[in-house]
Coordinates of N, CA and C and ligand atoms in Angstrom, one line a residue:
M87 N -112.7 75.9 -54.9 CA -113.7 75.2 -54.1 C -114.0 76.0 -52.9
K88 N -115.3 76.2 -52.7 CA -115.7 77.0 -51.5 C -116.4 76.1 -50.5
V89 N -116.3 76.4 -49.2 CA -117.0 75.6 -48.1 C -118.2 76.4 -47.7
T90 N -119.4 75.8 -47.7 CA -120.6 76.5 -47.3 C -120.8 76.3 -45.8
K91 N -121.0 77.5 -45.1 CA -121.2 77.4 -43.7 C -122.5 78.0 -43.4
P92 N -123.1 77.8 -42.2 CA -124.4 78.5 -41.9 C -124.2 80.0 -41.8
G93 N -125.3 80.7 -42.0 CA -125.3 82.2 -41.9 C -124.7 82.6 -40.6
S94 N -123.9 83.6 -40.7 CA -123.3 84.1 -39.4 C -122.8 85.6 -39.6
T95 N -122.3 86.2 -38.6 CA -121.8 87.6 -38.7 C -120.4 87.5 -39.3
A96 N -120.3 87.1 -40.5 CA -119.0 86.9 -41.2 C -118.4 88.1 -41.8
L97 N -119.2 89.2 -41.9 CA -118.8 90.4 -42.6 C -117.5 90.9 -41.9
A98 N -116.4 91.1 -42.8 CA -115.2 91.5 -42.2 C -114.4 92.3 -43.3
P99 N -113.5 93.3 -43.0 CA -113.4 93.7 -41.6 C -114.5 94.7 -41.2
V100 N -114.6 94.9 -40.0 CA -115.5 96.0 -39.5 C -114.8 96.9 -38.5
P101 N -115.3 98.1 -38.2 CA -114.5 98.9 -37.3 C -114.7 98.4 -35.9
A102 N -113.8 98.7 -35.0 CA -114.0 98.5 -33.6 C -114.0 99.9 -33.0
V103 N -115.1 100.3 -32.4 CA -115.2 101.7 -31.9 C -115.6 101.7 -30.5
M104 N -115.4 102.9 -29.8 CA -115.8 103.0 -28.5 C -116.9 104.1 -28.5
I105 N -118.1 103.6 -28.0 CA -119.3 104.5 -28.0 C -119.3 105.1 -26.6
S106 N -119.3 106.5 -26.5 CA -119.6 107.1 -25.2 C -121.1 107.4 -25.2
C107 N -121.7 107.1 -24.0 CA -123.1 107.3 -23.9 C -123.5 107.6 -22.4
G108 N -124.7 108.2 -22.3 CA -125.2 108.5 -21.0 C -124.9 110.0 -20.6
L109 N -125.8 110.6 -19.8 CA -125.6 112.0 -19.5 C -125.1 112.2 -18.1
E110 N -125.7 111.7 -17.1 CA -125.3 112.0 -15.7 C -123.9 111.3 -15.4
N111 N -123.9 110.0 -15.6 CA -122.7 109.2 -15.4 C -122.4 108.5 -16.7
P112 N -121.7 109.2 -17.6 CA -121.5 108.6 -18.9 C -120.7 107.3 -18.8
N113 N -120.9 106.4 -19.8 CA -120.2 105.1 -19.9 C -119.5 105.0 -21.2
I114 N -118.8 103.9 -21.4 CA -118.1 103.6 -22.7 C -118.4 102.2 -23.0
I115 N -118.8 101.9 -24.2 CA -118.9 100.5 -24.7 C -118.2 100.3 -26.0
T116 N -117.5 99.2 -26.1 CA -116.9 98.9 -27.4 C -117.9 98.2 -28.3
L117 N -118.0 98.6 -29.5 CA -118.9 97.9 -30.5 C -118.2 97.7 -31.8
A118 N -118.6 96.5 -32.4 CA -118.1 96.2 -33.8 C -119.2 96.2 -34.8
W119 N -120.4 96.0 -34.3 CA -121.6 96.0 -35.3 C -122.0 97.5 -35.6
V120 N -121.2 98.1 -36.4 CA -121.3 99.5 -36.6 C -121.1 99.8 -38.1
G121 N -121.8 100.8 -38.6 CA -121.6 101.1 -40.1 C -122.2 102.4 -40.5
T122 N -121.7 102.9 -41.6 CA -122.3 104.1 -42.2 C -123.5 103.6 -43.0
V123 N -124.7 104.3 -42.8 CA -125.8 103.8 -43.5 C -126.5 104.8 -44.4
C124 N -126.1 106.1 -44.3 CA -126.7 107.1 -45.2 C -125.7 108.3 -45.3
S125 N -125.7 108.9 -46.5 CA -124.8 110.1 -46.6 C -125.5 111.4 -46.4
D126 N -126.8 111.5 -46.7 CA -127.5 112.7 -46.6 C -128.9 112.5 -46.1
P127 N -129.3 112.7 -44.8 CA -128.4 113.2 -43.8 C -127.4 112.1 -43.4
P128 N -126.1 112.5 -43.0 CA -125.2 111.5 -42.6 C -125.7 110.7 -41.4
A129 N -125.6 109.3 -41.5 CA -126.1 108.5 -40.4 C -125.3 107.2 -40.3
V130 N -125.2 106.8 -39.1 CA -124.5 105.5 -38.7 C -125.5 104.6 -38.0
S131 N -125.3 103.3 -38.1 CA -126.1 102.3 -37.3 C -125.1 101.7 -36.3
I132 N -125.7 101.4 -35.1 CA -125.0 100.6 -34.1 C -125.9 99.4 -33.7
G133 N -125.4 98.2 -33.5 CA -126.1 97.1 -33.0 C -125.8 96.9 -31.5
V134 N -126.8 97.0 -30.6 CA -126.5 96.9 -29.2 C -127.4 95.9 -28.6
R135 N -126.9 94.9 -27.8 CA -127.8 94.0 -27.1 C -128.6 94.7 -26.0
P136 N -129.9 94.4 -25.9 CA -130.7 95.1 -24.9 C -130.2 94.9 -23.5
E137 N -129.5 93.8 -23.2 CA -129.0 93.6 -21.8 C -127.8 94.4 -21.5
R138 N -127.1 95.1 -22.4 CA -126.0 95.9 -22.1 C -126.4 97.1 -21.3
Y139 N -125.6 97.5 -20.3 CA -125.8 98.7 -19.5 C -126.0 99.9 -20.5
S140 N -125.1 99.9 -21.5 CA -125.1 101.1 -22.4 C -126.4 101.2 -23.2
H141 N -127.1 100.1 -23.4 CA -128.3 100.1 -24.2 C -129.3 101.1 -23.6
G142 N -129.5 101.0 -22.3 CA -130.5 101.9 -21.6 C -130.0 103.3 -21.6
L143 N -128.7 103.5 -21.5 CA -128.2 104.9 -21.5 C -128.4 105.6 -22.9
I144 N -128.2 104.8 -23.9 CA -128.4 105.4 -25.3 C -129.9 105.7 -25.5
D145 N -130.7 104.7 -25.1 CA -132.1 104.8 -25.3 C -132.7 106.0 -24.6
E146 N -132.3 106.2 -23.3 CA -132.8 107.2 -22.5 C -132.4 108.6 -23.0
A147 N -131.1 108.7 -23.4 CA -130.6 110.0 -23.8 C -131.0 110.4 -25.2
G148 N -131.2 109.3 -26.0 CA -131.5 109.5 -27.5 C -130.3 110.1 -28.2
E149 N -129.1 109.8 -27.7 CA -127.9 110.2 -28.4 C -126.7 109.4 -28.0
F150 N -125.6 109.4 -28.8 CA -124.4 108.7 -28.4 C -123.3 109.3 -29.3
V151 N -122.1 109.0 -28.9 CA -120.9 109.4 -29.6 C -120.1 108.2 -30.1
V152 N -119.8 108.1 -31.4 CA -118.9 107.1 -31.9 C -117.5 107.6 -31.9
N153 N -116.7 107.1 -31.0 CA -115.3 107.5 -30.9 C -114.4 106.5 -31.7
L154 N -113.6 106.9 -32.6 CA -112.7 106.0 -33.4 C -111.4 106.0 -32.7
P155 N -111.0 104.8 -32.2 CA -109.7 104.6 -31.5 C -108.6 104.5 -32.5
R156 N -107.4 104.9 -32.0 CA -106.1 104.6 -32.7 C -105.8 103.1 -32.5
A157 N -105.0 102.6 -33.4 CA -104.6 101.2 -33.2 C -103.9 100.9 -31.9
D158 N -103.1 101.9 -31.4 CA -102.4 101.7 -30.2 C -103.3 101.8 -28.9
Q159 N -104.6 102.0 -29.1 CA -105.5 102.0 -28.0 C -106.2 100.7 -27.9
V160 N -105.7 99.7 -28.6 CA -106.4 98.4 -28.7 C -106.7 97.8 -27.3
D161 N -105.8 97.9 -26.3 CA -106.1 97.3 -25.0 C -107.3 98.0 -24.3
I162 N -107.4 99.3 -24.5 CA -108.5 100.1 -23.9 C -109.8 99.6 -24.6
V163 N -109.8 99.5 -25.9 CA -110.9 99.0 -26.7 C -111.4 97.6 -26.2
D164 N -110.4 96.8 -26.0 CA -110.7 95.4 -25.6 C -111.3 95.4 -24.1
Y165 N -110.7 96.2 -23.3 CA -111.2 96.3 -21.9 C -112.7 96.9 -21.8
C166 N -112.9 97.9 -22.6 CA -114.2 98.6 -22.6 C -115.3 97.6 -23.2
G167 N -114.9 96.6 -23.9 CA -115.8 95.6 -24.4 C -115.8 94.4 -23.6
S168 N -115.3 94.4 -22.4 CA -115.2 93.2 -21.6 C -115.8 93.4 -20.2
V169 N -115.8 94.6 -19.7 CA -116.4 94.9 -18.4 C -117.6 95.8 -18.5
S170 N -118.4 95.8 -17.5 CA -119.6 96.6 -17.6 C -119.6 97.9 -16.8
G171 N -120.1 98.9 -17.3 CA -120.3 100.2 -16.6 C -121.2 100.1 -15.4
R172 N -121.9 99.0 -15.3 CA -122.7 98.8 -14.1 C -121.7 98.6 -12.8
N173 N -120.5 98.1 -13.1 CA -119.6 97.8 -12.0 C -118.3 98.6 -12.0
V174 N -118.0 99.2 -13.1 CA -116.7 99.9 -13.2 C -116.9 101.2 -13.9
D175 N -116.0 102.2 -13.4 CA -115.9 103.5 -14.1 C -114.8 103.3 -15.2
K176 N -115.2 103.1 -16.4 CA -114.2 102.8 -17.5 C -113.4 104.0 -17.8
W177 N -113.9 105.2 -17.6 CA -113.1 106.4 -17.9 C -111.9 106.4 -16.9
A178 N -112.2 106.2 -15.7 CA -111.1 106.3 -14.7 C -110.2 105.1 -14.9
A179 N -110.7 103.9 -15.1 CA -109.9 102.7 -15.2 C -108.9 102.8 -16.4
C180 N -109.3 103.5 -17.4 CA -108.5 103.6 -18.7 C -107.8 104.9 -18.8
G181 N -108.0 105.8 -17.8 CA -107.4 107.1 -17.9 C -107.9 107.9 -19.1
L182 N -109.2 107.8 -19.4 CA -109.8 108.5 -20.5 C -110.5 109.8 -19.9
T183 N -110.6 110.8 -20.8 CA -111.2 112.1 -20.3 C -112.4 112.4 -21.1
P184 N -113.6 112.6 -20.4 CA -114.8 113.1 -21.1 C -114.6 114.5 -21.5
A185 N -114.9 114.8 -22.8 CA -114.8 116.2 -23.3 C -116.2 116.6 -23.9
P186 N -116.5 117.9 -23.8 CA -117.8 118.3 -24.3 C -118.0 118.1 -25.8
A187 N -119.1 117.6 -26.2 CA -119.5 117.6 -27.6 C -120.0 118.9 -28.0
S188 N -120.2 119.2 -29.4 CA -120.6 120.5 -29.8 C -122.1 120.6 -30.0
K189 N -122.8 119.4 -30.3 CA -124.2 119.5 -30.7 C -125.1 118.6 -29.8
I190 N -124.4 117.8 -29.0 CA -125.2 116.9 -28.1 C -124.6 117.0 -26.7
R191 N -125.4 116.4 -25.7 CA -124.9 116.5 -24.3 C -124.0 115.4 -23.9
T192 N -124.0 114.3 -24.6 CA -123.1 113.2 -24.3 C -121.6 113.6 -24.5
P193 N -120.7 113.3 -23.6 CA -119.3 113.7 -23.8 C -118.6 112.7 -24.8
L194 N -117.6 113.2 -25.5 CA -116.8 112.4 -26.3 C -115.5 112.0 -25.5
I195 N -114.8 111.1 -26.1 CA -113.5 110.6 -25.5 C -112.4 111.5 -26.0
A196 N -111.8 112.3 -25.2 CA -110.8 113.3 -25.7 C -109.6 112.6 -26.3
E197 N -109.2 111.4 -25.8 CA -108.0 110.7 -26.3 C -108.2 110.0 -27.6
C198 N -109.4 109.9 -28.1 CA -109.7 109.3 -29.5 C -109.5 110.4 -30.5
P199 N -108.9 110.1 -31.7 CA -108.7 111.1 -32.7 C -109.9 111.6 -33.4
V200 N -111.0 110.8 -33.4 CA -112.2 111.2 -34.2 C -113.5 110.9 -33.3
A201 N -114.4 111.8 -33.3 CA -115.7 111.5 -32.6 C -116.9 112.0 -33.4
L202 N -117.8 111.1 -33.6 CA -119.1 111.4 -34.4 C -120.2 111.6 -33.4
E203 N -120.7 112.8 -33.4 CA -121.8 113.1 -32.4 C -123.1 112.8 -33.1
C204 N -123.8 111.8 -32.4 CA -125.0 111.3 -33.1 C -126.3 111.4 -32.3
R205 N -127.4 111.7 -33.0 CA -128.7 111.8 -32.3 C -129.5 110.6 -32.9
V206 N -130.1 109.8 -32.0 CA -130.9 108.6 -32.4 C -132.1 109.1 -33.1
T207 N -132.3 108.5 -34.3 CA -133.5 108.8 -35.1 C -134.4 107.6 -35.2
Q208 N -133.9 106.4 -35.0 CA -134.7 105.2 -35.1 C -134.1 104.1 -34.3
R209 N -135.0 103.2 -33.7 CA -134.5 102.0 -33.1 C -135.3 100.8 -33.6
L210 N -134.6 99.8 -33.9 CA -135.3 98.6 -34.5 C -134.8 97.4 -33.8
A211 N -135.8 96.6 -33.3 CA -135.4 95.3 -32.6 C -135.2 94.2 -33.7
L212 N -134.0 93.7 -33.7 CA -133.7 92.7 -34.8 C -133.6 91.3 -34.2
G213 N -133.5 91.1 -32.9 CA -133.3 89.8 -32.4 C -132.3 89.9 -31.2
S214 N -131.1 89.4 -31.3 CA -130.1 89.5 -30.2 C -129.8 91.0 -30.0
H215 N -129.8 91.8 -31.0 CA -129.4 93.2 -31.0 C -130.5 94.1 -31.4
D216 N -130.5 95.3 -30.8 CA -131.3 96.4 -31.3 C -130.4 97.3 -32.1
L217 N -131.0 97.7 -33.3 CA -130.3 98.6 -34.2 C -130.7 100.0 -33.8
F218 N -129.7 100.9 -33.5 CA -130.0 102.3 -33.4 C -129.4 103.0 -34.6
I219 N -130.2 103.8 -35.2 CA -129.7 104.7 -36.3 C -129.4 106.0 -35.6
G220 N -128.2 106.6 -35.9 CA -127.9 107.9 -35.4 C -127.5 108.8 -36.5
E221 N -128.2 110.0 -36.5 CA -127.8 111.0 -37.4 C -126.6 111.7 -36.9
V222 N -125.6 111.8 -37.8 CA -124.3 112.4 -37.3 C -124.4 113.9 -37.4
L223 N -124.5 114.6 -36.3 CA -124.7 116.0 -36.3 C -123.4 116.8 -36.3
A224 N -122.4 116.2 -35.9 CA -121.1 116.9 -35.9 C -120.0 115.9 -35.8
V225 N -118.8 116.2 -36.4 CA -117.6 115.3 -36.3 C -116.5 116.1 -35.7
Q226 N -115.9 115.6 -34.6 CA -114.7 116.3 -34.0 C -113.5 115.5 -34.4
I227 N -112.5 116.1 -35.0 CA -111.2 115.4 -35.4 C -110.0 116.2 -34.9
D228 N -109.1 115.4 -34.3 CA -107.8 116.0 -33.9 C -107.1 116.7 -35.1
E229 N -106.7 117.9 -35.0 CA -106.0 118.6 -36.1 C -104.9 117.8 -36.7
E230 N -104.1 117.2 -35.8 CA -102.9 116.5 -36.3 C -103.2 115.2 -37.1
S231 N -104.5 114.8 -37.1 CA -105.0 113.7 -37.9 C -105.4 114.1 -39.3
L232 N -105.4 115.3 -39.6 CA -105.8 115.8 -40.9 C -104.7 116.0 -41.9
N233 N -105.0 115.7 -43.2 CA -104.0 115.9 -44.2 C -104.2 117.4 -44.8
E234 N -103.4 117.7 -45.9 CA -103.5 119.0 -46.4 C -104.9 119.4 -47.0
H235 N -105.7 118.4 -47.3 CA -107.0 118.6 -47.8 C -108.1 118.6 -46.7
S236 N -107.6 118.6 -45.5 CA -108.5 118.7 -44.3 C -109.3 117.4 -44.1
Q237 N -108.7 116.3 -44.6 CA -109.4 115.0 -44.5 C -108.6 114.1 -43.5
L238 N -109.3 113.1 -42.9 CA -108.6 112.2 -42.0 C -107.6 111.4 -42.7
D239 N -106.4 111.5 -42.2 CA -105.2 110.8 -42.8 C -104.8 109.6 -42.0
I240 N -105.1 108.4 -42.6 CA -104.9 107.2 -41.9 C -103.4 106.9 -41.7
Q241 N -102.6 107.5 -42.6 CA -101.1 107.3 -42.5 C -100.6 108.0 -41.2
R242 N -101.3 109.1 -40.9 CA -100.9 109.8 -39.6 C -101.5 109.1 -38.4
V243 N -102.7 108.6 -38.5 CA -103.4 108.1 -37.4 C -103.9 106.7 -37.8
P244 N -103.2 105.7 -37.6 CA -103.7 104.3 -37.9 C -104.8 104.0 -37.1
L245 N -105.9 103.6 -37.7 CA -107.1 103.2 -36.9 C -107.2 101.7 -36.7
L246 N -108.2 101.3 -36.0 CA -108.4 99.9 -35.6 C -109.4 99.3 -36.4
S247 N -109.2 98.0 -36.7 CA -110.2 97.2 -37.5 C -110.3 95.9 -36.8
Y248 N -111.4 95.2 -37.1 CA -111.8 94.0 -36.3 C -112.2 92.9 -37.3
A249 N -111.7 91.7 -37.2 CA -112.2 90.7 -38.1 C -112.0 89.3 -37.4
G250 N -113.1 88.6 -37.4 CA -113.0 87.2 -36.8 C -112.5 87.1 -35.4
G251 N -112.7 88.1 -34.6 CA -112.3 88.1 -33.2 C -110.9 88.6 -33.0
Y252 N -110.3 89.2 -34.1 CA -108.9 89.7 -34.0 C -108.9 91.2 -34.3
Y253 N -108.0 91.9 -33.7 CA -107.9 93.4 -34.0 C -106.7 93.5 -35.0
Y254 N -106.9 94.5 -35.9 CA -105.9 94.8 -36.9 C -105.7 96.3 -36.9
Q255 N -104.5 96.7 -37.4 CA -104.2 98.1 -37.6 C -104.4 98.4 -39.1
L256 N -105.2 99.5 -39.3 CA -105.4 100.0 -40.7 C -104.2 100.8 -41.1
G257 N -103.6 100.6 -42.2 CA -102.5 101.4 -42.5 C -102.0 101.5 -44.0
D258 N -101.9 100.3 -44.6 CA -101.3 100.3 -46.0 C -102.2 101.0 -47.0
L259 N -101.7 102.0 -47.6 CA -102.4 102.7 -48.6 C -102.3 102.0 -50.0
L260 N -103.4 101.6 -50.6 CA -103.3 100.8 -51.8 C -103.7 101.6 -53.0
G261 N -104.5 102.6 -52.9 CA -104.9 103.4 -54.0 C -105.9 104.4 -53.6
R262 N -106.5 105.1 -54.6 CA -107.5 106.1 -54.3 C -108.7 105.8 -55.1
F263 N -109.9 106.3 -54.6 CA -111.1 106.2 -55.3 C -111.0 106.7 -56.8
G264 N -111.3 105.8 -57.8 CA -111.2 106.2 -59.2 C -109.9 105.8 -59.8
D265 N -109.0 105.1 -59.1 CA -107.8 104.7 -59.7 C -107.9 103.6 -60.8
W266 N -109.1 103.0 -60.9 CA -109.3 102.0 -61.9 C -109.2 102.6 -63.3
R267 N -109.4 103.9 -63.4 CA -109.5 104.5 -64.8 C -108.2 104.2 -65.5
G268 N -108.3 103.8 -66.7 CA -107.1 103.5 -67.5 C -106.6 102.1 -67.3
K269 N -107.1 101.4 -66.3 CA -106.7 100.0 -66.0 C -107.6 98.9 -66.6
F270 N -108.9 99.3 -66.8 CA -109.9 98.4 -67.4 C -110.6 99.1 -68.5
A271 N -111.1 98.3 -69.5 CA -111.7 98.8 -70.6 C -113.1 99.5 -70.3
Ligands
LIG321 C1 -114.3 94.0 -30.1 C2 -115.7 93.9 -29.4 C3 -116.8 94.2 -30.2 C4 -118.1 94.3 -29.5 N1 -119.2 94.6 -30.3 C5 -120.4 94.6 -29.7 C6 -121.5 95.0 -30.4 O1 -121.5 95.3 -31.6 N2 -122.7 95.0 -29.8 C7 -122.9 94.7 -28.5 O2 -124.0 94.7 -27.9 N3 -121.8 94.3 -27.7 C8 -120.6 94.3 -28.3 N4 -119.5 94.0 -27.6 C9 -119.6 93.6 -26.1 C10 -119.7 94.8 -25.2 O3 -118.8 95.8 -25.5 C11 -119.5 94.3 -23.7 O4 -120.5 93.4 -23.4 C12 -119.4 95.5 -22.7 O5 -118.8 95.0 -21.6 C13 -120.8 96.1 -22.4 O6 -120.5 97.2 -21.6 P1 -121.7 97.9 -20.7 O7 -122.3 96.8 -19.9 O8 -120.9 98.9 -19.9 O9 -122.7 98.5 -21.7 C14 -118.2 93.9 -28.2 C15 -117.0 93.6 -27.4 C16 -115.8 93.7 -28.1 C17 -114.5 93.4 -27.3

């Protein structure tokens, strides 16, 4: 038996990421309405309310960085999603270091294991949020986060996930793409 509820943002889990944005005085905003939307060219979407301080910074610069936090950075993620860069220097408050990106002018967060350097290609007004599409021009990954195939290894670096207002640590390996073979007709 299922219960029918009104339409809502029920998709779960979603990532919880920290976006660095802005050129002169860069800021950090936590976002959960984030997703991969195209493989070639690689692109991500982010949903940002127009009233956010970061909205104007992303719009003006035409670029942003998606920084993937480790699970143990959850308090920083929560903080950067609760205060505004209008009033606070979140870099200083959290002890985070801006580091140069390779393809864009917006700095990435040095303490996060992965950073996607994005250039805005489209902006779409959806209602409460504006959707920015960002082409991923480069990805910076900490060397120690990579496995022997040079891929991000979640076992080494547990990432953060978000569902229904709660944060979770990604970690248990269940299988690999294609493992269904031999299990179903
Ligand atoms: C886990 C989490 C996820 C969030 N996701 C979004 C989001 O997807 N879009 C958005 O506009 N705000 C989101 N927020 C709220 C902003 O991060 C928050 O309003 C922030 O303080 C805005 O910062 P700014 O004023 O410096 O831009 C989220 C907050 C948290 C804690």
